[in-house]
Tab-separated table of C-alpha atoms in Angstrom:
chain	number	residue	atom	x	y	z
E	1	MET	CA	-0.006	-0.011	0.021
E	2	VAL	CA	1.242	3.507	-0.811
E	3	LYS	CA	1.787	5.415	2.435
E	4	TYR	CA	0.161	8.814	2.442
E	5	THR	CA	1.340	11.616	4.748
E	6	TYR	CA	-2.299	12.367	5.525
E	7	MET	CA	-4.880	9.697	6.494
E	8	THR	CA	-7.560	12.303	7.255
E	9	TYR	CA	-9.348	14.106	4.459
E	10	LEU	CA	-11.676	17.067	4.689
E	11	ILE	CA	-14.073	17.339	1.689
E	12	ILE	CA	-15.532	20.870	1.332
E	13	GLY	CA	-18.558	21.355	-0.835
E	14	ASN	CA	-22.332	21.528	-1.229
E	15	SER	CA	-23.139	19.317	-4.228
E	16	PRO	CA	-23.861	15.723	-3.167
E	17	GLU	CA	-22.846	14.468	-6.645
E	18	ASN	CA	-19.495	16.222	-6.501
E	19	ILE	CA	-18.921	15.161	-2.883
E	20	ASN	CA	-19.510	11.525	-3.721
E	21	GLU	CA	-17.105	11.882	-6.677
E	22	LYS	CA	-14.359	13.065	-4.263
E	23	ILE	CA	-15.171	10.335	-1.731
E	24	LEU	CA	-14.793	7.630	-4.443
E	25	GLU	CA	-11.603	9.282	-5.641
E	26	ILE	CA	-10.004	9.163	-2.153
E	27	ILE	CA	-11.179	5.631	-1.465
E	28	GLY	CA	-9.730	4.585	-4.800
E	29	LYS	CA	-6.390	6.027	-3.893
E	30	LEU	CA	-6.339	4.418	-0.396
E	31	TRP	CA	-7.422	1.038	-1.796
E	32	GLU	CA	-5.285	1.407	-4.911
E	33	LYS	CA	-8.077	0.290	-7.285
E	34	GLU	CA	-10.944	1.763	-9.262
E	35	ILE	CA	-13.998	2.311	-7.122
E	36	THR	CA	-17.650	2.581	-8.307
E	37	LYS	CA	-20.522	4.279	-6.551
E	38	ASP	CA	-21.888	0.925	-5.547
E	39	VAL	CA	-19.346	0.816	-2.676
E	40	LEU	CA	-21.237	3.698	-0.978
E	41	GLU	CA	-24.626	2.105	-1.509
E	42	SER	CA	-23.672	-1.284	-0.082
E	43	GLN	CA	-22.683	-2.089	3.525
E	44	HIS	CA	-18.988	-2.520	2.938
E	45	PRO	CA	-17.359	-3.912	6.098
E	46	ASP	CA	-14.365	-1.533	5.812
E	47	ILE	CA	-16.428	1.622	5.465
E	48	HIS	CA	-18.043	3.054	8.605
E	49	THR	CA	-20.448	5.904	8.563
E	50	ILE	CA	-21.649	8.162	11.395
E	51	GLU	CA	-25.443	8.292	11.380
E	52	SER	CA	-26.438	10.765	14.049
E	53	LYS	CA	-29.930	10.529	15.552
E	54	ASN	CA	-29.796	14.256	16.272
E	55	ILE	CA	-30.420	16.279	13.090
E	56	LYS	CA	-28.866	19.383	14.624
E	57	SER	CA	-25.618	18.047	15.979
E	58	ILE	CA	-23.167	15.116	16.029
E	59	GLY	CA	-22.265	14.484	19.701
E	60	ILE	CA	-19.527	12.669	21.587
E	61	GLU	CA	-21.623	9.468	21.821
E	62	ASP	CA	-21.643	9.246	18.007
E	63	ILE	CA	-17.860	9.577	18.054
E	64	LYS	CA	-17.467	6.994	20.747
E	65	HIS	CA	-19.604	4.555	18.725
E	66	LEU	CA	-17.328	5.181	15.706
E	67	GLN	CA	-14.244	4.683	17.774
E	68	LYS	CA	-15.483	1.202	18.820
E	69	GLU	CA	-16.013	0.223	15.145
E	70	MET	CA	-12.581	1.409	14.159
E	71	ILE	CA	-10.542	-0.467	16.743
E	72	PHE	CA	-10.515	-3.602	14.607
E	73	ASN	CA	-8.173	-4.271	11.651
E	74	PRO	CA	-9.670	-3.899	8.151
E	75	TYR	CA	-11.648	-6.961	6.996
E	76	ILE	CA	-11.020	-6.989	3.314
E	77	GLU	CA	-9.044	-3.959	2.118
E	78	SER	CA	-5.713	-2.562	3.303
E	79	VAL	CA	-7.356	0.457	4.887
E	80	GLN	CA	-10.665	0.848	6.764
E	81	ILE	CA	-12.421	4.208	6.254
E	82	ALA	CA	-14.726	6.288	8.359
E	83	LEU	CA	-17.071	8.722	6.700
E	84	ILE	CA	-18.440	11.656	8.741
E	85	PHE	CA	-21.099	13.573	6.820
E	86	ASP	CA	-22.102	17.081	7.912
E	87	ALA	CA	-18.866	17.348	9.948
E	88	GLN	CA	-19.763	20.963	10.697
E	89	LYS	CA	-22.391	19.544	13.133
E	90	LEU	CA	-19.753	17.983	15.427
E	91	THR	CA	-19.979	19.527	18.836
E	92	THR	CA	-16.827	20.921	20.346
E	93	GLU	CA	-16.772	18.009	22.816
E	94	ALA	CA	-17.131	15.530	19.905
E	95	GLN	CA	-14.331	17.197	17.986
E	96	ASN	CA	-11.943	17.034	20.888
E	97	SER	CA	-12.719	13.390	21.298
E	98	PHE	CA	-12.272	12.849	17.564
E	99	LEU	CA	-8.952	14.713	17.629
E	100	LYS	CA	-7.593	12.150	20.102
E	101	THR	CA	-8.689	9.439	17.648
E	102	LEU	CA	-6.785	11.065	14.839
E	103	GLU	CA	-3.615	11.307	16.902
E	104	GLU	CA	-3.783	7.659	17.743
E	105	SER	CA	-4.816	6.282	14.292
E	106	SER	CA	-2.654	3.964	12.243
E	107	ASN	CA	-1.775	3.719	8.534
E	108	SER	CA	-4.576	1.143	8.172
E	109	THR	CA	-7.202	3.669	9.235
E	110	ALA	CA	-8.486	6.704	7.314
E	111	TYR	CA	-11.052	9.331	8.016
E	112	ILE	CA	-13.075	11.352	5.509
E	113	LEU	CA	-15.006	14.325	6.873
E	114	ILE	CA	-17.566	16.072	4.666
E	115	THR	CA	-18.626	19.666	5.345
E	116	ASP	CA	-20.040	22.656	3.617
E	117	SER	CA	-17.752	24.865	5.658
E	118	GLU	CA	-14.470	24.262	7.510
E	119	LYS	CA	-15.120	27.389	9.715
E	120	ASN	CA	-17.086	25.353	12.342
E	121	LEU	CA	-14.267	22.787	12.776
E	122	LEU	CA	-11.399	23.132	15.231
E	123	GLN	CA	-8.243	24.425	13.637
E	124	THR	CA	-6.347	21.438	14.999
E	125	ILE	CA	-8.607	19.094	13.030
E	126	VAL	CA	-8.386	21.205	9.829
E	127	SER	CA	-4.553	21.368	10.048
E	128	ARG	CA	-4.317	17.574	10.417
E	129	SER	CA	-6.490	16.990	7.307
E	130	SER	CA	-5.847	17.083	3.642
E	131	ARG	CA	-8.451	19.543	2.337
E	132	VAL	CA	-10.287	18.549	-0.849
E	133	TYR	CA	-12.483	21.115	-2.607
E	134	THR	CA	-15.345	19.907	-4.905
E	135	LYS	CA	-15.907	21.517	-8.284
E	136	GLU	CA	-18.280	24.178	-7.149
E	137	THR	CA	-15.858	25.337	-4.405
E	138	ASN	CA	-12.737	25.310	-6.519
E	139	ILE	CA	-13.373	28.864	-7.743
E	140	LYS	CA	-13.490	30.057	-4.076
E	141	ARG	CA	-10.289	28.354	-3.092
E	142	GLU	CA	-7.329	30.628	-2.455
E	143	THR	CA	-3.989	29.396	-3.666
E	144	GLN	CA	-1.818	28.547	-0.740
E	145	ASN	CA	1.120	30.880	-1.469
E	146	ILE	CA	4.540	30.463	0.153
E	147	PRO	CA	4.406	31.830	3.716
E	148	GLU	CA	6.097	35.192	4.052
E	149	ILE	CA	8.496	33.949	6.739
E	150	LEU	CA	10.178	31.627	4.135
E	151	LYS	CA	10.884	34.601	1.832
E	152	LEU	CA	12.984	36.383	4.467
E	153	ASP	CA	16.710	36.190	5.065
E	154	LEU	CA	17.960	34.929	8.407
E	155	ILE	CA	18.127	38.226	10.268
E	156	GLU	CA	14.713	39.370	9.057
E	157	ALA	CA	13.139	35.908	9.791
E	158	PHE	CA	14.510	35.841	13.303
E	159	SER	CA	13.267	39.350	13.945
E	160	GLN	CA	9.715	38.332	12.806
E	161	ILE	CA	9.882	35.145	14.835
E	162	GLU	CA	10.715	37.041	17.921
E	163	LYS	CA	7.455	39.022	17.537
E	164	ILE	CA	5.306	36.013	16.483
E	165	ALA	CA	6.569	33.825	19.344
E	166	LYS	CA	5.205	36.321	21.942
E	167	GLU	CA	1.672	35.340	21.028
E	168	LYS	CA	0.330	31.731	20.996
E	169	ASP	CA	-2.289	32.427	18.336
E	170	ARG	CA	0.241	33.910	15.945
E	171	THR	CA	2.578	30.969	16.559
E	172	ASP	CA	-0.254	28.461	15.931
E	173	ASN	CA	-1.226	30.370	12.697
E	174	LEU	CA	2.362	30.276	11.462
E	175	ILE	CA	2.583	26.552	11.996
E	176	LEU	CA	-0.754	26.028	10.224
E	177	ASP	CA	0.340	28.157	7.274
E	178	LEU	CA	3.568	26.181	6.905
E	179	GLU	CA	1.725	22.826	7.151
E	180	LEU	CA	-0.900	23.830	4.525
E	181	TYR	CA	1.827	25.146	2.233
E	182	TYR	CA	3.872	21.950	2.300
E	183	GLN	CA	0.622	19.878	2.131
E	184	GLN	CA	-0.176	21.622	-1.170
E	185	LEU	CA	3.359	21.111	-2.461
E	186	PHE	CA	2.965	17.421	-1.607
E	187	LYS	CA	-0.221	17.069	-3.580
E	188	GLU	CA	1.227	18.916	-6.553
E	189	ALA	CA	4.310	16.686	-6.503
E	190	LEU	CA	2.122	13.538	-6.399
E	191	ASN	CA	-0.012	14.721	-9.306
E	192	GLN	CA	3.108	15.500	-11.334
E	193	ASN	CA	4.937	12.297	-10.332
E	194	ARG	CA	7.815	14.288	-8.712
E	195	GLN	CA	9.907	13.334	-5.782
E	196	THR	CA	8.170	13.964	-2.488
E	197	LYS	CA	10.815	12.950	0.103
E	198	GLN	CA	12.025	16.457	0.899
E	199	ILE	CA	8.500	17.784	1.130
E	200	CYS	CA	7.505	14.898	3.443
E	201	ASP	CA	10.582	15.610	5.580
E	202	ASN	CA	9.557	19.239	5.854
E	203	ILE	CA	6.012	18.242	6.862
E	204	GLN	CA	7.334	15.948	9.525
E	205	GLU	CA	9.476	18.799	10.916
E	206	VAL	CA	6.497	21.064	11.079
E	207	LEU	CA	4.398	18.372	12.828
E	208	LYS	CA	7.290	17.710	15.230
E	209	THR	CA	7.550	21.387	16.062
E	210	ARG	CA	3.785	21.594	16.693
E	211	LYS	CA	3.958	18.697	19.174
E	212	ARG	CA	6.852	20.361	20.984
E	213	LEU	CA	4.900	23.634	21.137
E	214	GLU	CA	1.869	21.806	22.474
E	215	ALA	CA	4.186	20.394	25.245
E	216	ASN	CA	4.988	24.029	26.147
E	217	GLY	CA	8.362	24.184	24.493
E	218	ASN	CA	10.108	27.539	24.025
E	219	ARG	CA	8.143	29.085	21.089
E	220	ARG	CA	10.951	31.318	19.857
E	221	LEU	CA	13.654	28.665	19.863
E	222	LEU	CA	11.376	26.070	18.237
E	223	LEU	CA	10.344	28.482	15.483
E	224	GLU	CA	13.907	29.598	14.816
E	225	ASN	CA	14.989	25.964	14.638
E	226	LEU	CA	12.142	25.110	12.248
E	227	PHE	CA	13.084	27.996	9.968
E	228	LEU	CA	16.683	26.872	9.789
E	229	VAL	CA	15.659	23.293	8.974
E	230	LEU	CA	13.069	24.347	6.270
E	231	THR	CA	15.470	26.807	4.606
E	232	SER	CA	18.643	24.719	4.786
């Protein structure tokens, strides 16, 4: 099986037809074979779907039920997949529980969240997901340009980092920008059959820095080190 850097996908769109197209495309990549719409209409043992009884929200009990289903190894395919429709309905409590699931998931488990807007999801979930836009939302998508910090020389960059590191929100936003930037480069490299090792290494460095920041590491030193690694 091809190992993908991201095993969580966030499909953003409104058209059911276009959403299903993207779901089938992702499942096909994960299972490394052509997938037809029949797989969504049948009860495939390696596809799990959240079906909330509450039409207004998806709560923590729904997530716990999904977690129980996902603890087993895949039955048929190399990867088992969880589909969460209307992910914008996930309560904050449910999202925090789901985040723990993402952090502990393996390469044989993938999650596909479907939403009409990513704004209602925790930034930590969005940043850990590969965002996929359907046809009708492509025109609204902003190109993920190279983060400004990577355009600066060493002295300028360290000066900016000193200011950014004073605020947790600015630090988190910088990490997110870097992650999304390298995520986009990774997708483009895959589509063009180019080497992805350096990009993957950079993504891992960003993720490593985030974990150290979450463990209350020195923000300035960690960002400075990350800049040196990414620009070396």
